[in-house]
Amino acid sequence: MSKGFVVLPDAPGIHVTDAPGPFNSPNVIEHPSGRPWLVGEWDPDEILEATASPMRVVVIGFCPVTTTRLADHCRRIRTLSEAAALVTELPGSFHLVAAAGPAIHVYGSLSGLRQVFHARAGHLPVASDRADVLAIMTGAGVDEKALAARLVCGGLLPPPLSDRSVWAGVSTVPHDHRLVLEPHGTAEERWWHPPEPDIPLLEGAAHLRDALVTATDGRRAGSGSLGADLSGGMDSTSLCFLAARHTPDLLTFRWGEAEAGNDDAYFAGESARWLPEARHVVAGQHELPPVFAHPDAAADGERPYPFSRTLARVRYSAHLLAEHGVRRHIAGHGGDELFGRAPGYLYRLARRHPAIALRHLRGYRALHRWPWDGVVHQLKRRGDVRDWWLGQAAELTRPAPPRRTPSLDWGLASLRAPAWATDEAVDAAREALRDTAQHAQPFAHDRGQHQFLTALRTTAPAYRQVARLYEESGVRLHQPYLDNQVVEAALAVRLHERVTPRRYKPLLATSMRGLVPDVVLDRTTKGEFSADLRAGRKRNLTALLELFSDSVLSDMGLISTGVLRSQLLTPHAGISTDIAVEDLIGLEVWARAARQLPPTPGRR
C-alpha cells in the first residue's frame, strides 16, 4: 500500500511543495499545464496511467491489468462521470482518479479499505487517501466531538459517524460517493448503489467463485515468496487454497492457540495435509508478544487504531514473514463481514416471505435462545435509519438490551457509554449522533443488506491500518475479500440464502466446494480467544495502568481515570470491558501522538 498521495486541482501558483505530508521523495504526475496533479509515494507496480483524450485516468493500488487494457476501457468513456464504471469493471482494490479539463473525480473502494479525504489548504481544495496527510498540510487540530463519539461508542460505532475524521476540517467522502475536485471547490456525489440481493445461492456462489479466483490469481508472488494466513477458519483457508492453485509452494502462517477449547489448530492441520508443497509456519504462544503488550506503541496518525491488544503481535508476525522471504501476504480480513450473520434481513423477510422467516426465527431461537418478546417487538417496530441514530443518542447511558436479543433494526448493536466516559464526553457523543441523524441515509433498502455494508465499512478502514503495519517490514498485505468485484458478488445473493441458522457462511462454503477440503467448509465452530485476552490483560495490567496515569483523554475532560482504574482492577465475567479498554488504548495513544505532531503554519 502506497505511503499516500495528494490530488491537486489545476490552479495557478500550485507547486509540489504545496503537498508536504510524509513524502520524502515524492512522485509527481502533472496536469497538461505542467502543474502538479498527483503527488505522493508509491511503488511502480502500484500505479497505472492511461489517456484517451480528453480523459486521463490514474489507478493507484492493486489492479492487475495492463496499461493497454486500461486505455481500452478509457476509450469507451464519453463523459467524466462514466469513469465510475471502471471502479467495478476493473479487478482489484484501488483508488481511481479521472480528469477531463479542470474537473477531477476521485474514487475510493466500495468496502472502505481505500478512502478519500478532502480539505482546504488556504484557498486551495485538496484531496488525499490519508486524513493525516491533509492534517499536516492544513494545520488541522483534533475534532474533539468526533473523538468523543469514538470514545463513548467504541468499536461498535458505525458509519457514517465512524468515518468522520478525528482531524478538524478534514472531510471523509462516503464509500458510495465520489469526490468532485475543481479549482474553486469540491462536491460529493453518490455514484454507487448495492446490487439488489435477488440472485439464488448456487448462481451467486458461482459468481463469487469467479471473483475470488480473479482476485487471488492476480496476487502472485513476483519477487520474493507469497504468504497466506492458514488459521483453520473458512475465510483465510479458502484464500490459501485459491492461492495454492498458482503458487503451490506458498508459505502458510498462523498463530498458535492459547487455549485448549480453540479448535483452529485441528482444522489448520487438516488443511495443511492437503497442501504438501507449502511451507507451514506456526508462531507459538511462547514466541508471540502477549496480548496488550506495549500498549503505548503507536500505529499511525490517520485515526485511532482499534486493534491495540494485538498490535505487537501483528508487527512481530510481519517481521517473521519478512525473515522467511515473504513479500506479499494474503489475509482473510473482511470474510466475517461479508459472509457472517446480519440478522436485520429478518425484518423485510417477515413481511415478504413470512413462512421462511418463521423457520429462520425458530432456528435462531434453538441455536441462540433468542427471546420471543424481544424479537417480536423489533419486528413490529417501524422507523428509518434516522430514527435509529436518534434512538442511540437517547439511550447512550441506559442499560444495555438483554445479551441474547438480536438487532433487527438498522444497527448491528446498541451503543452504550462505558463507565469511564465523563458527562462531557457523553454530551458531545450524543450531539454527534444527533448531527448524524439529520443527514443519515440507508446504505441499502433492506436492513440486512444495510447491516452487511455497515459491518464491512466499520472495519475495513482499520484493516488499511493493519496493512501499513505489514509495510513497515516490507510485506505487502493483500485482502481479497475487500476487492470491489468480490464485494458486489457477495451482496447480490439472496439474503435469506446468504444467511441461515442451519449453515455457517453458506455462500462462501458453496462457492469453495471442490477447492477447499470439506472438513473446513462444513465447520460449524469459530476460534475462541477470550482466555488469551484475559491472560494478556492480567500480564500487562501495570503497563495499562501506567498508560492512563497521565492521560491526554483525561486532560481533555473525556474520561475519569479513577473509574477506569477501578474497572481495570475489578475482575469481570465476560470480555466486554477488555474490548472497550482496547478501543480506549487506541484513542489515548492517537491523542498523544496528535499533540506531538510537528507544528505547521496555520495549526490551531
XYZ file of C-alpha atoms in Angstrom:
604
model
C 0.000 0.000 0.000
C 1.381 3.387 -1.013
C 2.552 5.783 1.675
C -0.083 8.195 0.462
C -0.850 10.706 -2.221
C -2.424 14.121 -2.672
C -4.629 15.250 -5.566
C -4.291 18.916 -6.535
C -6.521 20.977 -8.835
C -5.078 22.673 -11.890
C -4.776 26.132 -10.372
C -2.194 28.896 -10.901
C 0.628 29.077 -8.407
C 0.487 25.426 -7.292
C 3.824 23.752 -6.631
C 4.912 20.329 -5.378
C 5.837 21.952 -2.072
C 2.137 22.657 -1.526
C 1.727 18.938 -0.744
C 4.294 18.250 2.011
C 2.808 15.375 4.007
C 5.087 12.452 4.923
C 6.615 12.270 1.442
C 10.419 12.136 1.429
C 10.993 11.741 -2.309
C 7.593 12.278 -3.866
C 6.498 11.030 -7.251
C 4.665 13.608 -9.337
C 2.117 13.281 -12.141
C 1.416 16.595 -13.826
C -1.613 18.272 -15.313
C -1.302 19.080 -19.047
C -0.429 22.588 -17.864
C 2.685 21.258 -16.154
C 1.314 21.920 -12.661
C 1.324 19.008 -10.187
C -1.786 16.804 -10.263
C -0.857 13.813 -8.066
C 1.966 13.993 -5.548
C 2.902 11.092 -3.292
C 4.947 7.955 -2.723
C 4.056 4.692 -4.440
C 5.873 1.737 -5.955
C 5.961 1.419 -9.754
C 3.644 -1.620 -9.699
C 1.030 0.309 -7.688
C 0.140 2.812 -10.390
C -1.394 2.739 -13.867
C -1.985 5.730 -16.093
C -3.900 5.986 -19.351
C -5.060 8.810 -21.579
C -7.863 8.812 -24.140
C -8.303 12.477 -24.938
C -9.757 14.382 -23.250
C -9.881 11.763 -20.459
C -6.962 10.929 -18.177
C -7.229 8.115 -15.655
C -4.808 7.089 -12.922
C -5.272 3.938 -10.847
C -3.349 3.720 -7.555
C -3.270 0.481 -5.588
C -3.719 -3.139 -6.634
C -5.217 -3.555 -10.116
C -3.815 -6.499 -12.115
C -4.404 -5.157 -15.625
C -2.060 -3.746 -18.243
C -1.841 -0.123 -19.247
C -3.149 -1.173 -22.673
C -6.270 -2.709 -21.157
C -6.839 0.381 -19.014
C -6.517 2.559 -22.112
C -9.073 0.372 -23.916
C -11.515 0.974 -21.061
C -10.853 4.712 -21.171
C -11.630 4.913 -24.880
C -15.166 3.714 -24.159
C -15.764 6.570 -21.712
C -17.548 9.579 -23.179
C -18.008 11.739 -20.064
C -16.079 12.152 -16.839
C -18.936 10.680 -14.792
C -18.753 7.466 -16.817
C -15.321 6.803 -15.336
C -17.243 5.418 -12.351
C -17.820 2.220 -14.328
C -14.083 1.476 -14.146
C -14.266 1.129 -10.364
C -16.285 -2.092 -10.652
C -15.183 -3.226 -14.136
C -11.514 -3.418 -13.149
C -10.339 -6.152 -10.746
C -8.576 -5.392 -7.504
C -8.669 -2.763 -4.786
C -7.543 0.731 -5.673
C -8.144 4.456 -5.852
C -9.159 5.861 -9.206
C -8.530 9.457 -10.241
C -10.027 10.723 -13.501
C -9.730 14.167 -15.057
C -11.171 15.983 -18.049
C -10.458 19.678 -18.340
C -10.422 21.372 -14.922
C -12.712 18.761 -13.288
C -11.296 15.821 -11.332
C -13.198 12.836 -9.924
C -11.621 10.795 -7.112
C -12.942 7.350 -6.115
C -12.127 5.070 -3.199
C -13.175 1.418 -2.818
C -16.669 0.141 -2.014
C -15.579 -1.557 1.211
C -13.892 1.476 2.748
C -10.435 -0.114 2.639
C -9.363 2.771 0.420
C -10.985 6.067 1.349
C -10.906 9.608 0.035
C -10.491 12.703 2.221
C -10.558 16.373 1.356
C -9.878 19.741 2.973
C -8.867 23.280 2.136
C -5.220 24.267 2.324
C -5.589 28.040 2.398
C -7.688 28.895 -0.668
C -6.939 25.561 -2.322
C -9.210 22.477 -2.206
C -7.097 19.310 -1.956
C -7.781 15.584 -1.674
C -5.808 12.640 -0.339
C -6.057 8.979 0.576
C -4.932 9.844 4.124
C -6.572 12.201 6.578
C -3.331 12.795 8.482
C -1.593 13.996 5.329
C -4.264 16.673 4.956
C -3.981 17.464 8.663
C -0.300 18.241 8.180
C -0.984 20.313 5.079
C -3.763 22.347 6.677
C -2.527 22.556 10.261
C -5.669 20.798 11.491
C -6.392 20.309 15.153
C -8.324 17.491 16.810
C -12.080 17.210 16.252
C -12.982 16.583 19.890
C -16.621 15.798 19.140
C -15.584 13.046 16.724
C -13.068 11.764 19.271
C -15.736 11.746 21.994
C -18.111 9.767 19.769
C -15.448 7.106 19.229
C -14.654 7.011 22.937
C -18.257 6.711 24.094
C -19.493 4.317 21.404
C -16.293 2.305 20.973
C -15.665 -0.096 18.121
C -19.406 -0.552 17.554
C -19.738 2.992 16.208
C -20.962 2.564 12.619
C -20.512 4.744 9.558
C -21.072 7.445 8.591
C -20.107 8.703 12.061
C -17.206 6.255 12.375
C -15.884 7.701 9.114
C -15.886 11.238 10.435
C -12.256 12.270 10.602
C -10.791 12.972 14.021
C -8.897 15.812 12.346
C -10.917 19.057 12.360
C -11.612 20.448 8.908
C -10.819 17.167 7.132
C -13.862 15.589 5.480
C -14.366 11.940 4.523
C -16.063 11.023 1.256
C -18.721 8.307 1.818
C -17.821 4.928 0.354
C -20.539 5.057 -2.309
C -19.713 8.649 -3.336
C -17.028 10.227 -5.470
C -15.258 13.490 -4.829
C -15.551 16.170 -7.480
C -12.475 18.396 -7.194
C -12.178 21.679 -9.095
C -10.057 24.796 -8.532
C -12.960 26.620 -6.895
C -14.127 23.867 -4.550
C -15.363 20.315 -4.004
C -18.586 18.316 -4.064
C -19.540 14.757 -3.093
C -21.772 12.788 -5.476
C -23.294 9.370 -4.910
C -22.480 7.075 -7.835
C -22.916 3.529 -6.453
C -25.852 1.576 -5.050
C -25.537 -2.002 -3.831
C -26.966 -4.710 -6.083
C -30.457 -5.908 -5.282
C -29.958 -9.223 -3.418
C -32.044 -11.393 -5.718
C -29.609 -13.967 -7.159
C -30.137 -17.578 -5.957
C -27.405 -19.129 -3.836
C -25.967 -21.551 -6.423
C -25.785 -18.931 -9.156
C -24.379 -16.326 -6.782
C -21.801 -18.771 -5.420
C -20.520 -19.342 -8.958
C -20.151 -15.582 -9.487
C -18.396 -15.227 -6.139
C -16.038 -18.075 -7.008
C -15.112 -16.361 -10.281
C -14.467 -13.081 -8.460
C -12.276 -14.767 -5.834
C -10.335 -16.725 -8.447
C -9.655 -13.475 -10.307
C -8.692 -11.749 -7.056
C -6.209 -14.417 -5.982
C -4.805 -15.178 -9.453
C -3.742 -11.554 -9.692
C -1.824 -11.829 -6.450
C 1.157 -13.924 -7.396
C 4.471 -13.732 -5.604
C 6.512 -11.587 -8.002
C 9.851 -11.077 -6.292
C 10.116 -12.933 -3.009
C 7.693 -15.522 -1.641
C 3.913 -15.462 -1.394
C 2.430 -15.990 2.057
C -1.121 -16.651 3.207
C -2.829 -16.968 6.558
C -3.997 -20.506 7.354
C -5.826 -20.094 10.647
C -8.148 -23.057 10.114
C -11.128 -20.748 9.714
C -13.106 -20.776 6.479
C -12.152 -17.263 5.384
C -8.355 -17.478 5.377
C -8.261 -21.183 4.466
C -10.343 -20.586 1.327
C -7.950 -17.892 0.113
C -4.978 -20.084 0.967
C -6.224 -22.889 -1.279
C -7.085 -20.467 -4.074
C -3.560 -19.049 -3.926
C -2.038 -22.557 -3.854
C -3.571 -23.200 -7.296
C -0.908 -20.987 -8.869
C 1.705 -20.979 -6.066
C 1.743 -24.465 -4.508
C 4.957 -23.709 -2.604
C 3.486 -20.703 -0.797
C 4.200 -20.121 2.888
C 1.237 -20.517 5.251
C 1.162 -18.773 8.607
C -0.884 -18.802 11.784
C -0.651 -18.034 15.480
C -0.568 -20.910 17.924
C -3.607 -21.262 20.175
C -3.567 -20.178 23.804
C -6.439 -22.370 24.962
C -7.421 -25.998 24.543
C -11.007 -25.089 23.611
C -9.868 -23.386 20.404
C -10.128 -25.971 17.618
C -8.471 -23.793 14.962
C -5.328 -25.945 15.233
C -7.210 -29.092 14.222
C -8.739 -27.540 11.115
C -5.478 -25.819 10.172
C -3.673 -29.146 10.479
C -6.241 -30.924 8.336
C -5.911 -28.184 5.713
C -2.122 -28.334 5.742
C -2.239 -32.028 4.808
C -3.862 -31.000 1.505
C -1.019 -28.534 0.781
C 2.024 -30.847 0.675
C 4.285 -28.458 -1.248
C 3.647 -25.464 1.016
C 5.853 -24.348 3.893
C 3.873 -24.102 7.114
C 4.939 -21.677 9.836
C 3.228 -21.548 13.236
C 4.193 -18.812 15.691
C 3.797 -20.467 19.094
C 2.442 -18.710 22.131
C 5.911 -18.712 23.680
C 7.193 -16.718 20.679
C 4.379 -14.216 20.309
C 4.252 -10.986 22.303
C 1.415 -11.286 24.811
C -1.926 -9.600 24.229
C -1.831 -5.927 25.319
C 1.987 -5.890 25.145
C 3.475 -2.395 24.735
C 0.121 -0.588 24.996
C 1.790 2.795 24.445
C 3.024 1.850 20.948
C 1.524 3.905 18.113
C 0.218 2.618 14.769
C -0.284 5.629 12.504
C -1.654 9.144 12.718
C -4.640 8.853 10.403
C -7.088 7.613 13.034
C -7.052 5.742 16.366
C -6.006 2.117 15.881
C -8.763 -0.199 17.182
C -6.785 -3.463 17.473
C -4.281 -2.309 20.066
C -4.263 -5.569 22.033
C -2.619 -7.418 19.104
C -0.542 -4.539 17.729
C 2.751 -6.014 18.952
C 1.792 -9.446 17.596
C 0.995 -8.083 14.154
C 4.332 -6.289 13.974
C 6.104 -9.457 15.125
C 4.249 -11.529 12.541
C 5.117 -9.151 9.705
C 8.774 -9.199 10.724
C 8.764 -13.004 10.895
C 7.198 -13.289 7.440
C 9.809 -10.903 6.037
C 12.564 -13.067 7.555
C 11.104 -16.028 5.650
C 11.301 -14.079 2.400
C 7.606 -13.231 2.094
C 6.942 -10.017 0.171
C 3.211 -10.451 -0.459
C 0.853 -11.944 2.092
C -2.841 -12.833 1.738
C -5.228 -12.448 4.690
C -8.920 -13.213 5.152
C -9.948 -9.853 6.569
C -13.481 -8.971 5.534
C -14.753 -12.548 5.409
C -16.735 -12.286 8.629
C -18.247 -9.005 7.498
C -19.271 -10.319 4.049
C -20.399 -13.837 4.938
C -21.328 -13.758 8.637
C -24.786 -13.372 10.124
C -26.511 -9.980 9.972
C -29.971 -10.656 11.447
C -31.581 -7.479 10.140
C -32.639 -9.334 6.976
C -35.433 -10.950 9.004
C -37.334 -7.656 9.223
C -38.080 -7.488 5.494
C -38.245 -11.266 5.090
C -41.041 -11.469 7.681
C -43.153 -9.145 5.528
C -42.383 -10.705 2.140
C -41.946 -14.392 2.980
C -43.345 -14.949 6.491
C -43.118 -18.754 6.344
C -39.385 -18.654 5.536
C -38.836 -16.001 8.207
C -40.588 -18.130 10.814
C -38.388 -21.138 10.012
C -35.294 -18.970 10.363
C -36.525 -17.453 13.619
C -37.178 -20.880 15.097
C -33.703 -21.978 14.069
C -32.037 -18.971 15.674
C -34.116 -19.386 18.809
C -32.960 -23.002 19.104
C -29.330 -22.057 18.476
C -29.039 -18.817 20.451
C -32.123 -18.776 22.685
C -33.485 -15.564 21.213
C -36.305 -14.224 23.412
C -39.601 -14.175 21.509
C -40.829 -10.979 23.138
C -37.692 -9.034 22.135
C -37.773 -10.388 18.598
C -41.465 -9.668 18.087
C -41.048 -6.153 19.468
C -38.306 -5.417 16.936
C -40.229 -6.928 14.048
C -43.176 -4.660 14.865
C -41.133 -1.514 15.304
C -41.021 0.765 12.305
C -38.605 3.590 11.686
C -35.907 4.671 9.284
C -32.178 4.916 9.769
C -32.525 8.456 11.156
C -34.753 7.117 13.927
C -32.084 4.556 14.774
C -29.413 7.241 15.235
C -31.751 9.383 17.356
C -32.639 6.346 19.452
C -28.990 5.580 20.119
C -28.404 9.194 21.194
C -31.296 8.972 23.661
C -30.215 5.608 25.099
C -26.449 6.092 25.455
C -26.497 5.852 29.245
C -29.369 3.376 29.638
C -28.815 -0.301 30.479
C -27.861 -2.442 27.505
C -30.511 -4.748 25.978
C -30.574 -8.372 27.177
C -27.499 -10.175 25.886
C -29.308 -12.674 23.667
C -31.583 -10.147 21.965
C -30.585 -9.770 18.284
C -30.618 -6.470 16.446
C -33.262 -6.482 13.710
C -33.026 -2.707 13.424
C -30.680 -0.687 11.193
C -27.696 -1.059 13.511
C -25.748 -4.200 14.352
C -25.682 -3.435 18.068
C -26.853 -0.876 20.589
C -24.415 1.883 21.528
C -23.773 2.348 25.238
C -21.311 4.608 27.069
C -18.561 2.926 29.134
C -18.367 3.663 32.846
C -15.258 5.832 32.482
C -16.775 8.274 29.979
C -17.406 11.679 31.565
C -20.665 13.573 31.282
C -18.913 15.974 28.913
C -17.878 13.100 26.646
C -21.380 11.621 26.642
C -22.929 15.006 25.840
C -20.516 15.520 22.935
C -21.153 11.997 21.621
C -24.901 12.448 21.894
C -24.667 15.662 19.919
C -22.596 13.904 17.231
C -25.182 11.112 16.999
C -27.977 13.622 16.576
C -25.989 15.533 13.964
C -25.536 12.280 12.055
C -29.268 11.554 12.206
C -30.066 14.758 10.325
C -28.434 13.562 7.120
C -28.296 9.770 7.560
C -29.355 7.647 4.600
C -29.556 3.843 4.456
C -26.772 2.072 2.572
C -29.447 -0.262 1.166
C -33.236 -0.609 1.356
C -33.085 -3.935 3.182
C -31.961 -3.729 6.799
C -29.897 -6.894 6.402
C -28.051 -5.552 3.378
C -27.530 -2.280 5.243
C -26.080 -4.235 8.190
C -23.649 -6.120 5.941
C -22.385 -2.863 4.459
C -22.241 -1.325 7.932
C -20.068 -4.179 9.213
C -17.797 -4.002 6.187
C -17.366 -0.237 6.301
C -16.846 -0.191 10.069
C -13.821 -2.485 9.993
C -12.276 -2.051 6.521
C -10.585 1.283 7.371
C -8.907 -0.453 10.312
C -7.701 -3.235 8.000
C -5.984 -0.489 5.990
C -4.037 0.364 9.137
C -3.133 -3.306 9.595
C -1.709 -3.303 6.068
C 0.539 -0.373 6.973
C 1.951 -2.356 9.894
C 2.990 -5.096 7.457
C 4.507 -2.481 5.144
C 6.860 -1.475 7.973
C 8.588 -4.838 7.474
C 8.469 -4.714 3.688
C 5.483 -7.084 3.372
C 2.530 -6.039 1.245
C -0.722 -7.300 2.775
C -3.498 -8.326 0.378
C -7.119 -8.650 1.484
C -9.081 -10.087 -1.479
C -12.463 -10.148 0.283
C -12.365 -6.343 0.175
C -11.934 -6.143 -3.615
C -14.788 -4.294 -5.308
C -15.822 -7.191 -7.538
C -15.844 -9.642 -4.616
C -17.981 -7.279 -2.538
C -20.516 -6.842 -5.335
C -20.691 -10.576 -5.999
C -21.420 -11.349 -2.350
C -24.020 -8.609 -1.922
C -26.013 -9.770 -4.969
C -27.101 -13.076 -3.377
C -30.480 -13.505 -1.703
C -30.149 -12.587 1.940
C -32.156 -15.496 3.350
C -29.885 -17.897 1.436
C -26.696 -15.991 2.255
C -27.657 -16.071 5.956
C -29.321 -19.054 7.593
C -29.330 -20.634 11.054
C -28.765 -24.065 9.521
C -25.372 -23.437 7.905
C -22.261 -21.424 8.688
C -21.321 -18.975 5.908
C -23.297 -20.888 3.252
C -22.366 -18.548 0.387
C -18.615 -18.889 0.876
C -18.870 -22.615 1.593
C -20.897 -23.253 -1.564
C -18.564 -21.177 -3.727
C -15.472 -23.025 -2.482
C -16.863 -26.569 -2.641
C -14.388 -28.735 -4.560
C -11.489 -26.327 -3.991
C -11.286 -26.386 -0.193
C -11.465 -29.548 1.956
C -14.997 -30.368 3.102
C -13.813 -30.615 6.701
C -13.246 -26.842 6.661
C -16.347 -25.903 4.677
C -18.564 -27.996 6.960
C -17.110 -26.489 10.125
C -19.701 -25.009 12.489
C -17.393 -23.588 15.182
C -15.261 -20.449 15.420
C -11.984 -19.928 17.275
C -12.233 -18.785 20.908
C -9.712 -16.266 22.239
C -11.216 -14.964 25.482
C -8.759 -16.768 27.786
C -5.833 -15.340 25.798
C -7.373 -11.883 26.114
C -7.832 -12.106 29.877
C -4.344 -13.542 30.415
C -2.764 -10.764 28.365
C -4.608 -8.034 30.248
C -3.558 -9.526 33.583
C 0.061 -9.831 32.486
C 0.207 -6.244 31.211
C -2.040 -4.634 33.821
C 0.766 -2.500 35.234
C 1.587 -1.098 31.806
C -2.098 -0.345 31.177
C -2.425 1.498 34.476
C 0.730 3.458 33.725
C -0.528 4.424 30.249
C -3.573 6.145 31.735
C -1.841 7.604 34.804
C -1.037 10.702 32.744
C -3.908 10.533 30.291
C -4.369 13.035 27.472
C -8.017 11.977 27.219
C -8.418 12.835 30.892
C -6.816 16.234 30.303
C -9.393 16.774 27.553
C -12.171 16.005 30.044
C -13.310 12.853 28.229
C -12.547 10.102 30.763
C -12.398 9.614 34.522
C -9.100 7.875 35.260
C -10.339 6.909 38.717
C -13.298 4.998 37.308
C -11.092 3.474 34.612
C -8.548 2.292 37.168
C -11.322 0.699 39.210
C -12.636 -1.086 36.114
C -9.164 -2.368 35.221
C -8.592 -3.730 38.720
C -12.007 -5.381 39.014
C -12.436 -8.954 37.673
C -15.153 -9.300 35.015
C -17.046 -12.403 33.945
C -17.084 -11.511 30.240
C -14.660 -9.774 27.905
C -16.753 -6.714 27.020
C -14.716 -4.485 29.349
C -11.457 -5.740 27.846
C -12.733 -4.943 24.347
C -13.780 -1.466 25.479
C -10.334 -0.933 27.029
C -8.741 -1.964 23.740
C -10.676 0.776 21.932
C -9.685 3.254 24.629
C -5.977 2.431 24.295
C -6.085 3.258 20.600
C -7.749 6.586 21.329
C -5.278 7.512 24.064
C -2.205 6.662 22.011
C -3.556 8.538 18.990
C -4.426 11.617 21.076
C -0.897 11.686 22.496
C 0.632 11.481 19.028
C -1.715 14.178 17.714
C -0.452 16.566 20.378
C 3.112 15.931 19.263
C 2.500 16.489 15.547
C 5.158 18.879 14.194
C 3.926 22.475 14.076
C 2.704 23.682 10.701
C 1.856 27.245 9.731
C -1.795 27.759 10.494
C -2.016 24.910 13.015
C -4.774 25.537 15.524
